CSV table of C-alpha atoms in Angstrom, one decimal:
chain,number,residue,atom,x,y,z
E,285,MET,CA,-63.4,19.7,47.5
E,286,ALA,CA,-63.1,23.5,46.9
E,287,GLU,CA,-59.4,23.4,47.1
E,288,GLU,CA,-59.0,21.5,44.1
E,289,ARG,CA,-60.3,24.3,42.0
E,290,LYS,CA,-56.8,25.9,41.6
E,291,ILE,CA,-54.9,22.8,40.5
E,292,SER,CA,-53.3,23.4,37.4
E,293,MET,CA,-54.1,21.0,34.4
E,294,ALA,CA,-50.1,20.6,34.3
E,295,VAL,CA,-50.4,18.6,37.7
E,296,ILE,CA,-53.7,16.9,36.7
E,297,ARG,CA,-52.0,15.6,33.3
E,298,ARG,CA,-49.4,14.1,35.3
E,299,LEU,CA,-51.5,12.1,37.5
E,300,PRO,CA,-52.6,9.1,35.1
E,301,ARG,CA,-48.9,8.4,35.0
E,302,TYR,CA,-48.5,8.2,38.8
E,303,TYR,CA,-51.8,6.1,38.5
E,304,ARG,CA,-50.2,3.8,35.8
E,305,TYR,CA,-46.9,3.4,38.0
E,306,LEU,CA,-48.6,2.8,41.1
E,307,GLY,CA,-50.8,0.1,39.5
E,308,GLU,CA,-47.7,-1.7,38.2
E,309,LEU,CA,-46.4,-1.6,41.6
E,310,LEU,CA,-49.4,-3.0,43.1
E,311,GLU,CA,-49.4,-5.7,40.3
E,312,LYS,CA,-45.8,-6.6,41.4
E,313,GLY,CA,-46.9,-6.8,45.1
E,314,VAL,CA,-45.1,-3.5,46.2
E,315,ASN,CA,-47.2,-1.8,48.8
E,316,LYS,CA,-44.7,0.9,50.1
E,317,ILE,CA,-42.7,3.3,48.3
E,318,SER,CA,-40.3,6.3,49.1
E,319,SER,CA,-40.8,9.5,47.0
E,320,ARG,CA,-37.0,8.8,46.0
E,321,GLU,CA,-37.7,5.4,44.6
E,322,LEU,CA,-41.0,6.5,42.9
E,323,SER,CA,-38.8,9.5,41.6
E,324,GLU,CA,-36.2,6.9,40.2
E,325,ARG,CA,-38.8,4.8,38.4
E,326,MET,CA,-40.6,7.8,36.9
E,327,ASN,CA,-37.7,9.8,36.0
E,328,VAL,CA,-39.3,12.8,37.8
E,329,THR,CA,-37.6,14.5,40.6
E,330,ALA,CA,-38.8,13.6,44.1
E,331,SER,CA,-39.3,17.1,44.9
E,332,GLN,CA,-41.9,17.2,41.8
E,333,ILE,CA,-43.6,14.3,43.3
E,334,ARG,CA,-44.0,15.7,46.7
E,335,GLN,CA,-45.3,19.0,45.3
E,336,ASP,CA,-48.0,17.4,43.1
E,337,LEU,CA,-49.1,15.1,45.6
E,338,ASN,CA,-49.4,17.5,48.1
E,339,ASN,CA,-51.9,19.2,46.1
E,340,PHE,CA,-54.3,16.8,47.2
E,341,GLY,CA,-53.2,16.6,50.9
E,342,GLY,CA,-50.0,14.9,50.5
E,343,PHE,CA,-50.6,11.2,51.1
E,344,GLY,CA,-47.1,10.4,52.1
E,345,GLN,CA,-45.8,10.0,56.0
E,346,GLN,CA,-42.4,11.4,56.6
E,347,GLY,CA,-39.9,8.7,56.9
E,348,TYR,CA,-42.4,5.9,55.9
E,349,GLY,CA,-43.0,6.8,52.2
E,350,TYR,CA,-46.3,6.3,50.2
E,351,ASN,CA,-48.8,3.7,50.8
E,352,VAL,CA,-49.3,2.4,47.2
E,353,ASP,CA,-52.5,0.9,47.5
E,354,TYR,CA,-53.9,3.9,49.2
E,355,LEU,CA,-52.3,6.3,46.7
E,356,HIS,CA,-53.3,4.6,43.6
E,357,GLU,CA,-57.2,4.7,45.1
E,358,GLU,CA,-56.9,8.3,46.0
E,359,ILE,CA,-55.6,9.3,42.3
E,360,ALA,CA,-58.5,7.0,41.0
E,361,LYS,CA,-60.9,9.3,42.8
E,362,ILE,CA,-59.4,12.6,42.0
E,363,LEU,CA,-59.5,11.4,38.3
E,364,GLY,CA,-62.8,10.2,38.6
E,365,LEU,CA,-62.0,6.6,37.9
E,366,ASP,CA,-63.9,5.3,40.6
E,367,LYS,CA,-67.0,5.9,38.6
E,368,ASN,CA,-68.2,4.3,35.4
E,369,TYR,CA,-68.5,6.1,31.9
E,370,LYS,CA,-70.6,5.0,29.0
E,371,MET,CA,-69.0,5.7,25.7
E,372,ILE,CA,-69.8,5.7,22.1
E,373,ILE,CA,-67.4,5.9,19.2
E,374,VAL,CA,-68.5,7.9,16.1
E,375,GLY,CA,-66.6,7.0,13.0
E,376,VAL,CA,-65.6,3.4,12.6
E,377,GLY,CA,-62.8,3.6,10.5
E,378,ASN,CA,-59.2,2.1,11.5
E,379,LEU,CA,-58.7,4.6,14.2
E,380,GLY,CA,-62.2,3.9,15.6
E,381,HIS,CA,-61.5,0.2,15.3
E,382,ALA,CA,-58.1,0.6,17.1
E,383,ILE,CA,-60.0,2.4,20.0
E,384,ALA,CA,-62.9,0.0,20.3
E,385,ASN,CA,-60.3,-3.0,20.9
E,386,TYR,CA,-58.3,-1.0,23.6
E,387,SER,CA,-59.7,-3.4,26.4
E,388,SER,CA,-57.7,-1.6,29.2
E,389,PHE,CA,-60.0,1.3,29.0
E,390,GLU,CA,-63.0,-0.9,30.2
E,391,LYS,CA,-60.9,-1.9,33.2
E,392,ARG,CA,-60.7,1.5,34.3
E,393,GLY,CA,-64.6,2.2,34.2
E,394,PHE,CA,-64.8,3.4,30.6
E,395,LYS,CA,-67.2,1.0,29.1
E,396,LEU,CA,-67.8,1.2,25.3
E,397,VAL,CA,-71.6,0.5,24.4
E,398,GLY,CA,-72.1,1.7,21.0
E,399,LEU,CA,-70.6,2.3,17.5
E,400,PHE,CA,-72.0,4.8,14.8
E,401,ASP,CA,-70.9,5.5,11.1
E,402,VAL,CA,-72.7,7.0,8.3
E,403,ASN,CA,-71.0,4.3,5.8
E,404,PRO,CA,-73.5,1.7,4.7
E,405,ARG,CA,-70.6,-0.7,4.0
E,406,LEU,CA,-69.7,-0.5,7.8
E,407,ILE,CA,-73.3,-0.4,9.2
E,408,GLY,CA,-74.4,-3.7,10.5
E,409,MET,CA,-70.6,-4.9,10.7
E,410,SER,CA,-69.7,-6.4,14.3
E,411,VAL,CA,-66.7,-4.7,16.1
E,412,ARG,CA,-65.7,-6.1,19.5
E,413,GLY,CA,-69.3,-7.7,19.9
E,414,PHE,CA,-71.0,-4.6,19.0
E,415,GLU,CA,-73.1,-3.9,15.8
E,416,VAL,CA,-72.0,-0.7,13.9
E,417,GLN,CA,-75.2,1.6,14.0
E,418,ASP,CA,-76.3,4.1,11.5
E,419,ILE,CA,-75.7,7.4,12.7
E,420,ASP,CA,-79.1,8.4,12.2
E,421,LYS,CA,-79.9,6.4,15.2
E,422,MET,CA,-77.3,8.1,17.7
E,423,GLU,CA,-79.7,10.6,19.1
E,424,SER,CA,-82.1,8.3,20.6
E,425,PHE,CA,-79.4,5.9,21.5
E,426,VAL,CA,-77.2,8.9,23.5
E,427,LYS,CA,-80.6,9.8,25.0
E,428,GLU,CA,-82.1,6.7,26.0
E,429,ASN,CA,-78.6,5.1,27.4
E,430,SER,CA,-77.5,8.4,29.0
E,431,ILE,CA,-74.2,8.1,27.2
E,432,GLU,CA,-71.5,10.2,28.8
E,433,ILE,CA,-68.7,10.1,26.5
E,434,ALA,CA,-68.3,10.3,22.7
E,435,ILE,CA,-65.1,9.3,20.9
E,436,LEU,CA,-64.9,11.2,17.6
E,437,THR,CA,-62.9,9.4,15.1
E,438,MET,CA,-64.7,10.8,11.8
E,439,PRO,CA,-63.6,12.9,9.1
E,440,LYS,CA,-62.9,16.5,10.1
E,441,THR,CA,-65.7,18.1,7.9
E,442,ARG,CA,-68.6,16.5,10.0
E,443,VAL,CA,-66.8,17.0,13.5
E,444,ARG,CA,-68.4,20.3,14.5
E,445,GLN,CA,-72.0,19.6,13.8
E,446,THR,CA,-71.6,16.1,15.3
E,447,ALA,CA,-70.1,17.5,18.4
E,448,GLU,CA,-72.8,20.4,18.7
E,449,ASP,CA,-75.5,17.6,18.3
E,450,LEU,CA,-74.2,15.7,21.0
E,451,ALA,CA,-73.8,18.4,23.2
E,452,ASN,CA,-77.5,19.2,22.7
E,453,TRP,CA,-78.3,15.5,23.7
E,454,GLY,CA,-76.7,15.6,27.1
E,455,ILE,CA,-73.2,14.3,26.5
E,456,LYS,CA,-70.7,15.3,29.2
E,457,GLY,CA,-67.5,14.6,27.5
E,458,ILE,CA,-66.1,14.7,24.0
E,459,TRP,CA,-62.8,12.8,23.1
E,460,ASN,CA,-61.8,14.3,19.6
E,461,PHE,CA,-59.4,13.0,17.6
E,462,SER,CA,-59.8,15.4,14.5
E,463,ALA,CA,-57.6,18.5,13.9
E,464,VAL,CA,-60.5,20.7,14.6
E,465,ASP,CA,-61.0,22.8,17.9
E,466,LEU,CA,-64.4,22.6,19.1
E,467,ALA,CA,-66.2,25.6,20.6
E,468,LEU,CA,-69.0,23.9,22.7
E,469,PRO,CA,-71.2,24.8,25.7
E,470,GLU,CA,-69.5,24.7,29.1
E,471,THR,CA,-71.4,21.5,30.3
E,472,VAL,CA,-69.3,19.6,27.7
E,473,GLN,CA,-65.7,18.9,28.4
E,474,VAL,CA,-63.4,18.3,25.3
E,475,GLU,CA,-60.2,16.4,25.3
E,476,ASN,CA,-58.2,16.7,22.3
E,477,VAL,CA,-55.7,14.1,21.0
E,478,HIS,CA,-54.1,15.9,18.2
E,479,LEU,CA,-51.6,13.3,16.8
E,480,SER,CA,-49.9,15.6,14.1
E,481,HIS,CA,-49.0,18.1,17.2
E,482,SER,CA,-47.3,15.2,18.7
E,483,LEU,CA,-45.2,14.3,15.7
E,484,MET,CA,-44.3,17.8,15.0
E,485,THR,CA,-42.9,17.8,18.7
E,486,LEU,CA,-40.9,14.7,17.9
E,487,ALA,CA,-39.5,16.6,15.0
E,488,TYR,CA,-38.4,19.4,17.1
E,489,LYS,CA,-36.8,17.2,19.8
E,490,ILE,CA,-34.8,15.4,17.0
E,491,ASN,CA,-33.6,18.8,15.6
E,492,ASP,CA,-32.8,20.2,19.1
E,493,GLU,CA,-30.7,17.3,20.0
E,494,GLU,CA,-28.9,17.5,16.8
E,495,GLU,CA,-28.1,21.1,17.3
E,496,GLU,CA,-26.8,20.3,20.8
E,497,MET,CA,-24.3,17.6,19.3
E,498,GLU,CA,-22.9,19.8,16.9
I,191,MET,CA,-29.1,29.0,18.1
I,192,ALA,CA,-28.0,28.9,22.0
I,193,GLU,CA,-30.6,30.9,23.0
I,194,GLU,CA,-33.4,28.3,22.0
I,195,ARG,CA,-31.8,25.9,24.8
I,196,LYS,CA,-34.0,27.4,27.4
I,197,ILE,CA,-37.5,27.3,25.8
I,198,SER,CA,-39.6,25.2,27.9
I,199,MET,CA,-41.6,22.0,26.5
I,200,ALA,CA,-44.6,23.9,27.5
I,201,VAL,CA,-44.1,26.7,24.9
I,202,ILE,CA,-42.9,24.1,22.2
I,203,ARG,CA,-46.0,22.0,22.6
I,204,ARG,CA,-48.0,24.9,22.0
I,205,LEU,CA,-46.3,25.8,18.6
I,206,PRO,CA,-48.0,23.1,16.3
I,207,ARG,CA,-51.4,24.6,17.3
I,208,TYR,CA,-50.1,28.1,16.3
I,209,TYR,CA,-48.5,26.4,13.2
I,210,ARG,CA,-52.2,24.9,12.3
I,211,TYR,CA,-54.1,28.0,12.8
I,212,LEU,CA,-51.6,29.8,10.8
I,213,GLY,CA,-51.7,27.3,7.8
I,214,GLU,CA,-55.5,27.7,8.0
I,215,LEU,CA,-55.4,31.4,7.9
I,216,LEU,CA,-53.1,31.2,4.7
I,217,GLU,CA,-55.5,29.0,2.8
I,218,LYS,CA,-58.1,31.4,3.5
I,219,GLY,CA,-55.8,34.2,2.0
I,220,VAL,CA,-55.3,35.9,5.1
I,221,ASN,CA,-51.7,37.6,5.2
I,222,LYS,CA,-51.9,39.7,8.5
I,223,ILE,CA,-53.3,39.2,11.9
I,224,SER,CA,-53.0,40.8,15.3
I,225,SER,CA,-52.3,39.1,18.3
I,226,ARG,CA,-55.7,40.1,19.4
I,227,GLU,CA,-57.5,38.3,16.7
I,228,LEU,CA,-55.3,35.4,16.5
I,229,SER,CA,-56.2,35.2,20.5
I,230,GLU,CA,-59.6,35.2,19.9
I,231,ARG,CA,-59.6,32.5,17.0
I,232,MET,CA,-57.1,30.5,19.5
I,233,ASN,CA,-58.7,31.1,22.6
I,234,VAL,CA,-55.6,31.9,24.3
I,235,THR,CA,-54.7,35.3,25.6
I,236,ALA,CA,-52.9,37.8,23.5
I,237,SER,CA,-50.1,38.1,26.1
I,238,GLN,CA,-49.8,34.2,25.9
I,239,ILE,CA,-49.2,34.6,22.5
I,240,ARG,CA,-46.7,37.5,22.6
I,241,GLN,CA,-44.9,35.6,25.4
I,242,ASP,CA,-44.7,32.4,23.5
I,243,LEU,CA,-43.4,34.0,20.1
I,244,ASN,CA,-41.1,36.6,21.9
I,245,ASN,CA,-39.1,33.2,22.8
I,246,PHE,CA,-38.1,33.1,19.2
I,247,GLY,CA,-37.4,36.7,18.6
I,248,GLY,CA,-41.1,38.1,18.1
I,249,PHE,CA,-41.9,38.1,14.7
I,250,GLY,CA,-44.5,40.6,15.3
I,251,GLN,CA,-44.4,44.7,14.8
I,252,GLN,CA,-46.0,46.9,17.0
I,253,GLY,CA,-49.5,48.3,15.4
I,254,TYR,CA,-49.0,46.1,12.2
I,255,GLY,CA,-49.6,42.6,13.7
I,256,TYR,CA,-47.9,39.4,12.5
I,257,ASN,CA,-46.9,38.4,9.0
I,258,VAL,CA,-48.7,35.2,9.0
I,259,ASP,CA,-46.8,33.8,6.1
I,260,TYR,CA,-43.6,34.8,7.8
I,261,LEU,CA,-44.8,33.4,11.2
I,262,HIS,CA,-46.0,30.2,9.5
I,263,GLU,CA,-42.6,29.6,8.1
I,264,GLU,CA,-40.7,30.5,11.1
I,265,ILE,CA,-42.4,28.4,13.2
I,266,ALA,CA,-42.0,25.4,10.7
I,267,LYS,CA,-38.3,25.9,11.0
I,268,ILE,CA,-38.1,25.9,14.7
I,269,LEU,CA,-40.2,22.6,14.7
I,270,GLY,CA,-38.0,21.2,12.1
I,271,LEU,CA,-40.8,21.1,9.4
I,272,ASP,CA,-38.5,22.4,6.6
I,273,LYS,CA,-36.9,19.2,6.7
I,274,ASN,CA,-38.0,15.7,5.4
I,275,TYR,CA,-38.2,12.7,7.8
I,276,LYS,CA,-38.3,9.1,6.5
I,277,MET,CA,-40.6,7.0,8.8
I,278,ILE,CA,-41.6,3.3,9.3
I,279,ILE,CA,-44.4,1.9,11.1
I,280,VAL,CA,-44.0,-1.2,13.6
I,281,GLY,CA,-47.0,-2.9,14.1
I,282,VAL,CA,-49.6,-2.8,11.4
I,283,GLY,CA,-52.9,-3.4,13.2
I,284,ASN,CA,-55.8,-0.9,13.2
I,285,LEU,CA,-53.7,1.9,15.1
I,286,GLY,CA,-50.9,1.2,12.6
I,287,HIS,CA,-53.3,1.2,9.7
I,288,ALA,CA,-54.8,4.3,10.7
I,289,ILE,CA,-51.6,6.2,11.0
I,290,ALA,CA,-50.3,4.9,7.8
I,291,ASN,CA,-53.3,6.4,6.2
I,292,TYR,CA,-52.8,10.1,7.5
I,293,SER,CA,-51.9,11.6,4.4
I,294,SER,CA,-51.5,15.1,6.2
I,295,PHE,CA,-48.4,13.9,7.8
I,296,GLU,CA,-46.7,13.6,4.5
I,297,LYS,CA,-47.6,17.2,3.5
I,298,ARG,CA,-45.5,18.5,6.6
I,299,GLY,CA,-42.3,16.2,5.6
I,300,PHE,CA,-42.9,13.3,7.5
I,301,LYS,CA,-42.7,10.5,4.6
I,302,LEU,CA,-43.7,7.0,5.4
I,303,VAL,CA,-41.4,4.6,3.5
I,304,GLY,CA,-42.0,1.2,5.3
I,305,LEU,CA,-44.4,-1.1,7.5
I,306,PHE,CA,-43.2,-4.0,9.7
I,307,ASP,CA,-45.1,-6.7,11.4
I,308,VAL,CA,-44.5,-10.3,12.9
I,309,ASN,CA,-47.6,-11.5,12.0
I,310,PRO,CA,-47.5,-13.9,8.9
I,311,ARG,CA,-51.3,-12.9,7.9
I,312,LEU,CA,-50.2,-9.3,7.8
I,313,ILE,CA,-46.9,-9.8,5.9
I,314,GLY,CA,-47.4,-9.2,2.3
I,315,MET,CA,-50.4,-7.3,2.6
I,316,SER,CA,-50.7,-3.8,1.0
I,317,VAL,CA,-51.3,-0.8,3.0
I,318,ARG,CA,-51.3,2.6,1.2
I,319,GLY,CA,-49.2,1.2,-1.5
I,320,PHE,CA,-46.7,-0.5,1.0
I,321,GLU,CA,-46.2,-4.0,1.2
I,322,VAL,CA,-46.2,-5.0,5.0
I,323,GLN,CA,-42.5,-6.5,5.6
I,324,ASP,CA,-41.6,-9.3,8.1
I,325,ILE,CA,-40.0,-7.6,11.0
I,326,ASP,CA,-36.7,-9.6,10.3
I,327,LYS,CA,-35.9,-7.5,7.4
I,328,MET,CA,-36.2,-4.2,9.7
I,329,GLU,CA,-32.6,-3.9,10.7
I,330,SER,CA,-31.3,-3.8,7.1
I,331,PHE,CA,-34.1,-1.7,5.9
I,332,VAL,CA,-33.5,0.9,8.9
I,333,LYS,CA,-29.6,1.2,8.0
I,334,GLU,CA,-29.9,1.0,4.3
I,335,ASN,CA,-32.6,3.7,4.1
I,336,SER,CA,-31.1,5.9,6.8
I,337,ILE,CA,-34.8,5.8,8.4
I,338,GLU,CA,-35.2,8.7,11.3
I,339,ILE,CA,-38.6,7.9,12.6
I,340,ALA,CA,-39.9,4.7,13.9
I,341,ILE,CA,-43.5,4.8,15.0
I,342,LEU,CA,-44.3,2.0,17.5
I,343,THR,CA,-48.0,0.5,17.3
I,344,MET,CA,-47.3,-2.9,18.4
I,345,PRO,CA,-48.1,-5.0,21.6
I,346,LYS,CA,-46.5,-3.7,24.8
I,347,THR,CA,-44.4,-6.7,25.5
I,348,ARG,CA,-42.3,-6.3,22.6
I,349,VAL,CA,-41.8,-2.6,22.6
I,350,ARG,CA,-38.7,-2.2,24.8
I,351,GLN,CA,-36.7,-4.5,22.9
I,352,THR,CA,-37.6,-3.1,19.5
I,353,ALA,CA,-36.9,0.3,20.7
I,354,GLU,CA,-33.5,-0.9,21.7
I,355,ASP,CA,-32.9,-2.3,18.6
I,356,LEU,CA,-33.8,0.7,16.8
I,357,ALA,CA,-31.7,2.9,18.8
I,358,ASN,CA,-28.9,0.6,18.0
I,359,TRP,CA,-29.5,0.8,14.2
I,360,GLY,CA,-29.5,4.7,14.1
I,361,ILE,CA,-32.9,5.7,14.6
I,362,LYS,CA,-33.1,9.5,15.6
I,363,GLY,CA,-37.0,9.6,16.9
I,364,ILE,CA,-39.4,7.0,18.3
I,365,TRP,CA,-42.9,7.8,18.2
I,366,ASN,CA,-44.2,5.6,21.0
I,367,PHE,CA,-48.1,4.6,21.3
I,368,SER,CA,-47.9,1.9,23.8
I,369,ALA,CA,-48.1,2.4,27.6
I,370,VAL,CA,-44.6,1.6,28.3
I,371,ASP,CA,-42.0,4.3,29.2
I,372,LEU,CA,-38.8,3.7,27.1
I,373,ALA,CA,-35.2,4.3,28.5
I,374,LEU,CA,-32.9,5.0,25.5
I,375,PRO,CA,-29.7,6.6,24.8
I,376,GLU,CA,-29.7,10.5,24.6
I,377,THR,CA,-29.3,10.2,20.6
I,378,VAL,CA,-32.9,8.8,20.5
I,379,GLN,CA,-35.7,11.2,21.0
I,380,VAL,CA,-39.0,9.8,22.3
I,381,GLU,CA,-42.6,11.1,22.1
I,382,ASN,CA,-45.2,9.1,23.8
I,383,VAL,CA,-48.8,9.2,22.8
I,384,HIS,CA,-50.6,7.7,26.1
I,385,LEU,CA,-54.4,7.3,25.0
I,386,SER,CA,-55.2,6.3,28.3
I,387,HIS,CA,-53.7,9.1,30.1
I,388,SER,CA,-55.9,11.5,27.7
I,389,LEU,CA,-58.9,9.5,28.5
I,390,MET,CA,-58.3,9.8,32.1
I,391,THR,CA,-57.7,13.5,31.9
I,392,LEU,CA,-61.2,13.7,30.0
I,393,ALA,CA,-62.8,11.8,33.1
I,394,TYR,CA,-61.3,14.6,35.5
I,395,LYS,CA,-62.7,17.2,33.6
I,396,ILE,CA,-66.0,15.8,33.4
I,397,ASN,CA,-66.0,15.4,37.4
I,398,ASP,CA,-64.5,18.7,37.9
I,399,GLU,CA,-67.1,20.6,36.0
I,400,GLU,CA,-70.1,18.5,37.6
I,401,GLU,CA,-68.7,19.8,41.1
I,402,GLU,CA,-68.5,23.0,40.3
I,403,MET,CA,-72.2,22.9,39.1
I,404,GLU,CA,-73.3,21.5,42.3
């Protein structure tokens, strides 16, 4: 799949939304959709949709539209959702708890298998059927269970060291919820969720709109 | 500020990260930085930084670099962080709880003033000094307190109706954590946090990296 190399992350970041919409269509029994219809539903231009999907060979037939099931499956393959991933959560505060309870992740192949914390009051507690383990046991757990993804929902101060340890123990991806940018070897992929950035963007939109109305 | 109209959301979305870095520099007592230094720290090209900041008139002086304090303040103004926003959280499950406890939001002018839920077991409970209120009381609360931002951390099924109600009651921005796209009047700005999209993007990166190494 050498031709996929050049696809921009901007396109990749739109794929989960296509995937979600197509999944909703399938649930409703819709098997065929034109780029115009998909465009109206998703509030994206039809030409944007065609361009995005052409990056992966198109999938559409002129005058027929898209086969929803096929397109859904192909996007799943591109995103790697045809595989399973074993995940752990590091930091079982409210956010760690919230993420542990997202049952929809599991349906897409993201399987939570362990939770870790340093707090003695949390260790031993049960969250969604998992016992919260002492972070001291994380190294052997990650290695023995070939954990692929670590979700970091822990305080900022400990994130860098933990991420480096996890990288050394063979983790492949880190989903980072702290406001710290991680510098890790290329073998480890990082996806950041900066909630404060999102909130600042909302502030911008609110102000921008107010200026427009003045 | 008519010239700001054309700034792409891609640029806007990078500003919070500049803002955060510049804030960290200020805390360390750094008052001046070259675009090259800023670039190395942020892992963004120096030309990207210059281009981004030129959208807002530059701020840099040839051969001198950026005045960190000034740039930090100007970005704050662009993002609307020189104002205060009153926020409520709708849905006080784990995620709502987690967000209520982000004290860093308040430092940037995002002031939590109320929490609402439908669950009788949660109503009356205290979270960060706020009593969780019955959602039936939300309309009068929003109107009387001129609430600007509503954070929706509630189940998917109720999100659309709640968002429409909030729009009618005069809210300016919705921070939406559910996997539902909202169609609202133009007077209401929506910022979505789709956690599942972020996780799918991480899966893509992991697979992409593996293919590259093969």
